[in-house]
Coordinates of N, CA, C and O in Angstrom, one line a residue:
M1047 N 55.9 151.5 213.5 CA 56.7 152.7 213.8 C 56.0 153.9 213.2 O 55.5 153.8 212.1
S1048 N 55.9 155.0 213.9 CA 55.2 156.1 213.4 C 56.0 156.9 212.3 O 57.2 156.7 212.3
I1049 N 55.3 157.6 211.5 CA 56.0 158.4 210.5 C 56.9 159.4 211.1 O 58.0 159.7 210.5
V1050 N 56.6 160.0 212.2 CA 57.4 161.0 212.9 C 58.7 160.3 213.3 O 59.8 160.9 213.1
L1051 N 58.6 159.2 214.0 CA 59.8 158.5 214.4 C 60.7 158.1 213.3 O 61.9 158.2 213.3
S1052 N 60.0 157.6 212.2 CA 60.8 157.2 211.0 C 61.5 158.3 210.4 O 62.7 158.2 210.0
T1053 N 60.8 159.5 210.3 CA 61.4 160.7 209.7 C 62.6 161.1 210.5 O 63.7 161.5 210.0
Y1054 N 62.4 161.2 211.8 CA 63.5 161.6 212.8 C 64.7 160.7 212.6 O 65.8 161.2 212.5
A1055 N 64.4 159.4 212.6 CA 65.5 158.4 212.5 C 66.3 158.6 211.2 O 67.5 158.6 211.1
L1056 N 65.6 158.8 210.1 CA 66.2 159.1 208.8 C 67.0 160.4 208.8 O 68.1 160.5 208.2
C1057 N 66.5 161.4 209.5 CA 67.2 162.7 209.6 C 68.5 162.5 210.4 O 69.6 163.0 210.0
V1058 N 68.5 161.7 211.4 CA 69.7 161.4 212.2 C 70.7 160.7 211.4 O 71.9 161.0 211.3
V1059 N 70.3 159.7 210.6 CA 71.2 158.9 209.7 C 71.7 159.9 208.6 O 72.9 159.8 208.3
A1060 N 70.9 160.7 208.1 CA 71.3 161.6 207.0 C 72.4 162.6 207.6 O 73.4 162.9 206.9
L1061 N 72.2 163.0 208.8 CA 73.2 163.9 209.4 C 74.5 163.2 209.7 O 75.6 163.7 209.5
F1062 N 74.4 161.9 210.1 CA 75.6 161.1 210.3 C 76.4 161.0 209.0 O 77.6 161.1 209.0
L1063 N 75.6 160.7 207.9 CA 76.3 160.5 206.6 C 76.9 161.8 206.1 O 78.0 161.8 205.5
K1064 N 76.3 162.9 206.4 CA 76.9 164.2 206.1 C 78.2 164.4 206.8 O 79.2 164.9 206.2
M1065 N 78.2 164.2 208.1 CA 79.4 164.3 208.9 C 80.5 163.3 208.4 O 81.7 163.7 208.4
L1066 N 80.1 162.1 208.1 CA 81.1 161.2 207.6 C 81.7 161.7 206.2 O 82.9 161.6 206.0
A1067 N 80.8 162.3 205.4 CA 81.3 162.8 204.1 C 82.3 163.9 204.4 O 83.3 164.0 203.6
I1068 N 82.1 164.8 205.4 CA 83.1 165.8 205.7 C 84.4 165.2 206.1 O 85.5 165.7 205.8
S1069 N 84.3 164.2 206.9 CA 85.6 163.5 207.3 C 86.3 162.9 206.1 O 87.5 163.1 206.0
C1070 N 85.6 162.3 205.2 CA 86.2 161.8 204.0 C 86.8 162.9 203.1 O 87.8 162.7 202.5
Y1071 N 86.1 164.0 203.1 CA 86.5 165.2 202.3 C 87.9 165.7 202.8 O 88.8 165.9 202.1
Q1072 N 88.0 165.7 204.2 CA 89.3 166.1 204.8 C 90.4 165.0 204.4 O 91.5 165.4 204.0
G1073 N 90.1 163.8 204.5 CA 91.0 162.7 204.2 C 91.4 162.8 202.7 O 92.6 162.6 202.4
Y1074 N 90.5 163.1 201.8 CA 90.8 163.2 200.4 C 91.9 164.2 200.2 O 92.8 164.0 199.5
F1075 N 91.7 165.4 200.8 CA 92.7 166.5 200.5 C 94.1 166.2 201.2 O 95.1 166.5 200.6
R1076 N 94.0 165.5 202.3 CA 95.3 165.1 202.9 C 96.0 164.1 202.0 O 97.2 164.2 201.8
L1077 N 95.3 163.1 201.5 CA 95.9 162.1 200.7 C 96.3 162.6 199.3 O 97.4 162.3 198.8
R1078 N 95.4 163.5 198.7 CA 95.7 164.0 197.4 C 97.0 164.8 197.4 O 97.8 164.7 196.4
F1079 N 97.3 165.5 198.4 CA 98.5 166.4 198.5 C 99.5 165.8 199.4 O 100.5 166.4 199.7
T1080 N 99.3 164.6 199.9 CA 100.1 163.9 200.9 C 100.6 164.9 201.9 O 101.9 165.1 202.1
A1081 N 99.7 165.6 202.5 CA 100.0 166.7 203.5 C 99.4 166.4 204.8 O 98.1 166.4 204.9
F1082 N 100.2 166.1 205.8 CA 99.7 165.6 207.1 C 100.4 166.5 208.2 O 101.6 166.7 208.0
I1083 N 99.7 166.8 209.2 CA 100.3 167.5 210.3 C 100.9 166.6 211.4 O 101.7 167.0 212.2
N1084 N 100.3 165.4 211.4 CA 100.8 164.4 212.4 C 102.0 163.7 211.8 O 101.9 163.1 210.8
P1085 N 103.1 163.7 212.6 CA 104.4 163.1 212.0 C 104.2 161.6 211.7 O 104.7 161.2 210.7
E1086 N 103.4 160.9 212.5 CA 103.3 159.4 212.2 C 102.5 159.2 210.9 O 102.7 158.2 210.2
D1087 N 101.5 160.1 210.6 CA 100.8 160.0 209.3 C 101.7 160.4 208.1 O 101.7 159.7 207.1
A1088 N 102.4 161.4 208.3 CA 103.4 161.8 207.2 C 104.4 160.8 207.0 O 104.8 160.5 205.8
A1089 N 104.9 160.1 208.0 CA 105.9 159.1 207.9 C 105.5 157.9 207.0 O 106.3 157.3 206.3
V1090 N 104.2 157.6 207.1 CA 103.7 156.5 206.2 C 103.9 156.7 204.8 O 104.2 155.8 204.0
F1091 N 104.0 158.0 204.4 CA 104.2 158.4 203.0 C 105.6 158.9 202.7 O 105.8 159.6 201.7
N1092 N 106.5 158.7 203.7 CA 107.9 159.2 203.6 C 107.9 160.7 203.4 O 108.6 161.2 202.6
R1093 N 107.0 161.4 204.1 CA 106.9 162.8 204.1 C 107.2 163.4 205.4 O 107.2 162.7 206.5
S1094 N 107.5 164.7 205.4 CA 107.7 165.4 206.7 C 106.3 166.0 207.1 O 105.5 166.3 206.2
A1095 N 106.1 166.1 208.4 CA 104.8 166.7 208.8 C 104.7 168.1 208.4 O 105.8 168.8 208.4
Q1096 N 103.6 168.6 208.1 CA 103.3 170.0 207.7 C 103.1 170.8 209.0 O 102.6 170.3 210.0
A1097 N 103.4 172.1 208.9 CA 103.2 173.0 210.0 C 101.7 173.3 210.2 O 101.3 173.5 211.4
A1098 N 100.9 173.2 209.1 CA 99.5 173.6 209.2 C 98.7 172.7 208.2 O 99.3 172.2 207.3
E1099 N 97.4 172.6 208.5 CA 96.6 171.8 207.6 C 96.4 172.6 206.3 O 96.5 173.8 206.3
R1100 N 96.1 171.9 205.2 CA 95.7 172.6 204.0 C 94.4 173.4 204.2 O 93.6 173.1 205.0
P1101 N 94.3 174.5 203.4 CA 93.1 175.3 203.6 C 91.8 174.6 203.5 O 90.8 174.8 204.2
E1102 N 91.7 173.6 202.5 CA 90.4 172.8 202.4 C 90.1 172.0 203.6 O 89.0 171.9 204.0
V1103 N 91.2 171.5 204.2 CA 91.0 170.6 205.4 C 90.6 171.5 206.6 O 89.7 171.2 207.3
S1104 N 91.2 172.7 206.7 CA 90.9 173.6 207.8 C 89.4 174.0 207.7 O 88.7 174.1 208.7
R1105 N 89.0 174.4 206.5 CA 87.6 174.8 206.3 C 86.7 173.7 206.6 O 85.6 173.9 207.3
A1106 N 87.0 172.5 206.2 CA 86.1 171.3 206.5 C 86.1 171.1 208.0 O 85.0 170.7 208.5
M1107 N 87.2 171.2 208.7 CA 87.2 171.0 210.1 C 86.3 172.0 210.8 O 85.6 171.7 211.8
R1108 N 86.3 173.3 210.3 CA 85.4 174.3 211.0 C 83.9 173.9 210.7 O 83.1 174.1 211.6
A1109 N 83.6 173.4 209.5 CA 82.2 173.0 209.2 C 81.9 171.8 210.1 O 80.8 171.8 210.7
W1110 N 82.8 170.9 210.3 CA 82.5 169.7 211.2 C 82.3 170.2 212.6 O 81.4 169.7 213.3
R1111 N 83.2 171.1 213.1 CA 83.0 171.6 214.5 C 81.6 172.3 214.6 O 81.0 172.1 215.7
N1112 N 81.2 173.0 213.6 CA 79.9 173.6 213.7 C 78.8 172.6 213.8 O 77.8 172.8 214.5
D1113 N 78.9 171.5 213.1 CA 78.0 170.4 213.2 C 78.0 169.8 214.6 O 76.9 169.5 215.2
L1114 N 79.2 169.7 215.2 CA 79.3 169.2 216.6 C 78.6 170.1 217.6 O 78.2 169.7 218.7
E1115 N 78.5 171.4 217.3 CA 77.8 172.3 218.1 C 76.3 172.3 218.0 O 75.5 172.7 218.9
N1116 N 75.8 171.8 216.8 CA 74.4 171.9 216.5 C 73.6 170.5 216.5 O 72.5 170.4 216.9
I1117 N 74.3 169.5 215.9 CA 73.6 168.3 215.7 C 73.2 167.5 217.0 O 72.1 167.0 217.1
P1118 N 74.1 167.5 218.0 CA 73.6 166.9 219.3 C 72.4 167.5 219.9 O 71.5 166.8 220.4
M1119 N 72.2 168.9 219.7 CA 71.0 169.5 220.2 C 69.8 169.0 219.4 O 68.7 168.8 220.0
F1120 N 70.0 168.9 218.1 CA 68.9 168.3 217.3 C 68.5 166.9 217.8 O 67.3 166.6 217.9
I1121 N 69.5 166.1 218.0 CA 69.2 164.7 218.4 C 68.4 164.7 219.7 O 67.4 164.0 219.8
A1122 N 68.9 165.5 220.6 CA 68.2 165.5 221.9 C 66.8 166.1 221.8 O 65.8 165.5 222.3
L1123 N 66.7 167.3 221.2 CA 65.4 167.9 221.1 C 64.4 167.1 220.2 O 63.2 167.0 220.6
G1124 N 64.9 166.6 219.1 CA 64.0 165.8 218.3 C 63.5 164.6 219.0 O 62.3 164.2 218.9
G1125 N 64.4 163.9 219.7 CA 64.0 162.7 220.5 C 63.0 163.0 221.5 O 62.1 162.3 221.8
L1126 N 63.2 164.2 222.2 CA 62.2 164.6 223.2 C 60.9 164.9 222.6 O 59.8 164.6 223.2
T1127 N 60.8 165.5 221.5 CA 59.5 165.8 220.9 C 58.7 164.5 220.6 O 57.5 164.4 220.8
I1128 N 59.5 163.5 220.2 CA 58.8 162.2 219.9 C 58.4 161.5 221.2 O 57.3 161.0 221.3
A1129 N 59.3 161.5 222.2 CA 59.0 160.9 223.5 C 57.8 161.6 224.2 O 57.0 160.9 224.8
L1130 N 57.7 162.9 224.0 CA 56.6 163.6 224.6 C 55.4 163.7 223.7 O 54.4 164.3 224.1
D1131 N 55.4 163.1 222.6 CA 54.3 163.0 221.7 C 53.8 164.4 221.3 O 52.7 164.8 221.3
A1132 N 54.8 165.2 220.9 CA 54.5 166.6 220.4 C 53.8 166.5 219.1 O 53.8 165.5 218.4
P1133 N 53.2 167.6 218.6 CA 52.5 167.6 217.3 C 53.4 167.1 216.2 O 54.4 167.6 215.9
G1134 N 52.9 166.0 215.5 CA 53.7 165.3 214.5 C 54.0 166.1 213.3 O 55.2 166.1 212.8
V1135 N 53.1 166.9 212.8 CA 53.4 167.7 211.6 C 54.4 168.7 211.8 O 55.4 168.8 211.0
M1136 N 54.4 169.4 212.9 CA 55.4 170.4 213.3 C 56.8 169.7 213.5 O 57.8 170.2 213.0
T1137 N 56.7 168.6 214.2 CA 58.0 167.8 214.4 C 58.6 167.4 213.1 O 59.8 167.5 212.9
L1138 N 57.8 166.9 212.2 CA 58.3 166.5 210.8 C 58.9 167.6 210.1 O 60.0 167.5 209.6
W1139 N 58.2 168.8 210.1 CA 58.8 169.9 209.4 C 60.1 170.5 210.0 O 61.0 170.8 209.3
L1140 N 60.1 170.5 211.3 CA 61.3 171.0 212.0 C 62.5 170.1 211.8 O 63.6 170.5 211.6
C1141 N 62.2 168.8 211.9 CA 63.3 167.8 211.7 C 63.8 167.8 210.3 O 65.1 167.9 210.0
G1142 N 62.9 167.8 209.3 CA 63.3 167.9 207.9 C 64.0 169.2 207.6 O 65.0 169.3 206.9
G1143 N 63.5 170.3 208.1 CA 64.1 171.6 207.9 C 65.5 171.7 208.5 O 66.4 172.3 207.8
F1144 N 65.6 171.2 209.7 CA 67.0 171.3 210.3 C 68.0 170.5 209.4 O 69.1 171.0 209.2
T1145 N 67.6 169.3 209.0 CA 68.5 168.4 208.3 C 68.9 169.1 206.9 O 70.0 169.1 206.6
A1146 N 67.9 169.6 206.3 CA 68.1 170.3 205.0 C 69.0 171.5 205.2 O 70.0 171.8 204.4
A1147 N 68.8 172.3 206.3 CA 69.6 173.5 206.6 C 71.0 173.1 206.8 O 71.9 173.8 206.4
R1148 N 71.3 172.0 207.5 CA 72.6 171.6 207.8 C 73.4 171.1 206.6 O 74.6 171.4 206.4
Y1149 N 72.7 170.5 205.6 CA 73.3 170.1 204.4 C 73.7 171.4 203.6 O 74.8 171.4 203.0
V1150 N 72.8 172.3 203.5 CA 73.1 173.6 202.8 C 74.2 174.3 203.5 O 75.1 174.9 202.8
H1151 N 74.2 174.3 204.8 CA 75.2 175.0 205.5 C 76.6 174.4 205.2 O 77.5 175.2 204.9
T1152 N 76.7 173.1 205.2 CA 78.0 172.5 204.9 C 78.4 172.8 203.5 O 79.6 173.2 203.2
A1153 N 77.5 172.7 202.5 CA 77.8 173.0 201.1 C 78.3 174.4 200.9 O 79.3 174.7 200.3
T1154 N 77.6 175.3 201.6 CA 77.9 176.8 201.4 C 79.2 177.1 202.2 O 80.0 178.0 201.8
Y1155 N 79.4 176.4 203.3 CA 80.7 176.6 204.1 C 81.9 176.1 203.3 O 82.9 176.9 203.1
L1156 N 81.8 175.0 202.7 CA 82.9 174.4 201.9 C 83.2 175.3 200.7 O 84.3 175.4 200.2
A1157 N 82.1 175.9 200.1 CA 82.2 176.7 198.9 C 82.5 178.2 199.2 O 82.5 179.0 198.3
S1158 N 82.5 178.5 200.5 CA 82.8 179.9 200.9 C 81.7 180.9 200.4 O 82.0 182.0 199.9
L1159 N 80.4 180.4 200.5 CA 79.3 181.2 200.0 C 78.6 182.0 201.1 O 77.9 181.3 201.9
Q1160 N 78.7 183.3 201.1 CA 77.9 184.1 202.0 C 77.0 184.9 201.1 O 77.3 185.2 200.0
P1161 N 75.8 185.3 201.5 CA 75.2 185.1 202.9 C 74.5 183.8 203.1 O 73.9 183.6 204.1
W1162 N 74.6 182.9 202.1 CA 73.9 181.6 202.2 C 74.3 180.7 203.3 O 73.4 180.0 203.9
R1163 N 75.5 180.8 203.7 CA 76.0 180.0 204.9 C 75.3 180.5 206.1 O 74.7 179.7 206.9
T1164 N 75.2 181.8 206.3 CA 74.6 182.4 207.5 C 73.1 182.1 207.4 O 72.4 181.8 208.4
V1165 N 72.5 182.2 206.2 CA 71.0 182.0 206.1 C 70.7 180.6 206.5 O 69.7 180.3 207.3
S1166 N 71.5 179.6 206.0 CA 71.2 178.2 206.3 C 71.4 177.9 207.8 O 70.7 177.2 208.4
Y1167 N 72.5 178.5 208.3 CA 72.7 178.3 209.8 C 71.5 178.9 210.6 O 71.1 178.2 211.5
T1168 N 71.1 180.0 210.2 CA 70.0 180.7 210.9 C 68.7 179.8 210.8 O 68.0 179.6 211.8
L1169 N 68.4 179.3 209.7 CA 67.2 178.4 209.5 C 67.4 177.2 210.4 O 66.4 176.8 211.0
G1170 N 68.6 176.6 210.5 CA 68.8 175.4 211.3 C 68.5 175.8 212.8 O 67.9 175.0 213.5
V1171 N 69.0 176.9 213.2 CA 68.9 177.4 214.6 C 67.4 177.6 214.9 O 66.9 177.2 216.0
L1172 N 66.7 178.2 213.9 CA 65.2 178.4 214.1 C 64.5 177.1 214.3 O 63.5 177.0 215.1
C1173 N 64.9 176.1 213.5 CA 64.3 174.8 213.7 C 64.6 174.2 215.1 O 63.7 173.6 215.7
L1174 N 65.8 174.4 215.6 CA 66.1 174.0 217.0 C 65.2 174.7 218.0 O 64.7 174.1 218.9
V1175 N 65.1 176.0 217.8 CA 64.2 176.8 218.7 C 62.8 176.3 218.6 O 62.1 176.1 219.6
G1176 N 62.3 176.0 217.4 CA 61.0 175.4 217.3 C 60.8 174.1 218.0 O 59.8 173.8 218.7
L1177 N 61.8 173.2 217.9 CA 61.8 171.9 218.6 C 61.8 172.1 220.1 O 61.0 171.5 220.8
A1178 N 62.6 173.1 220.6 CA 62.6 173.4 222.0 C 61.3 173.9 222.5 O 60.8 173.6 223.6
A1179 N 60.6 174.7 221.6 CA 59.3 175.3 222.0 C 58.3 174.1 222.1 O 57.4 174.1 223.0
L1180 N 58.3 173.2 221.1 CA 57.4 172.0 221.2 C 57.6 171.2 222.4 O 56.6 170.8 223.1
V1181 N 58.8 171.0 222.8 CA 59.1 170.3 224.0 C 58.6 171.0 225.2 O 57.9 170.4 226.1
T1182 N 58.9 172.3 225.3 CA 58.4 173.1 226.4 C 56.9 173.1 226.5 O 56.3 172.9 227.6
V1183 N 56.2 173.3 225.4 CA 54.7 173.3 225.5 C 54.2 171.9 225.9 O 53.3 171.9 226.8
Q1184 N 54.8 170.9 225.4 CA 54.3 169.5 225.9 C 54.5 169.3 227.4 O 53.7 168.8 228.0
V1185 N 55.7 169.8 227.9 CA 56.0 169.6 229.3 C 55.0 170.4 230.1 O 54.5 170.0 231.2
V1186 N 54.8 171.7 229.7 CA 54.0 172.6 230.5 C 52.5 172.1 230.5 O 51.8 172.2 231.5
M1187 N 52.1 171.6 229.4 CA 50.7 171.2 229.2 C 50.4 169.9 230.0 O 49.2 169.6 230.3
D1188 N 51.4 169.1 230.3 CA 51.1 167.8 231.1 C 51.0 168.1 232.5 O 51.3 168.7 233.3

């Protein structure tokens, strides 16, 4: 297996683990405060359903939704760069950069840190644009 494919695969797994951690983060706050919006969940703890999610849960949900808007594009574009045999060093840097940017984005989102959340988001998007450019160049050159 090539180093590029291995790195891409590890980035995908790291992003999966990050999203899993956000899910656990939400569950932690729901359980810690026994605050659930779904009546069936609240009933398990002999509680009434809440009208709204706790602020920590709502913030984590927004971070998770942001991942859902970005990570599938990374998986597709990264996979295409490998399938098209795009330049390996650039692919490595862009995959690693995207993954690091998404970790920082989540941490800064949960901590309410601006401008770092926007900076990390922008760096991730630039990595996606770079991957798209690599794919385009490979397709046009063939």
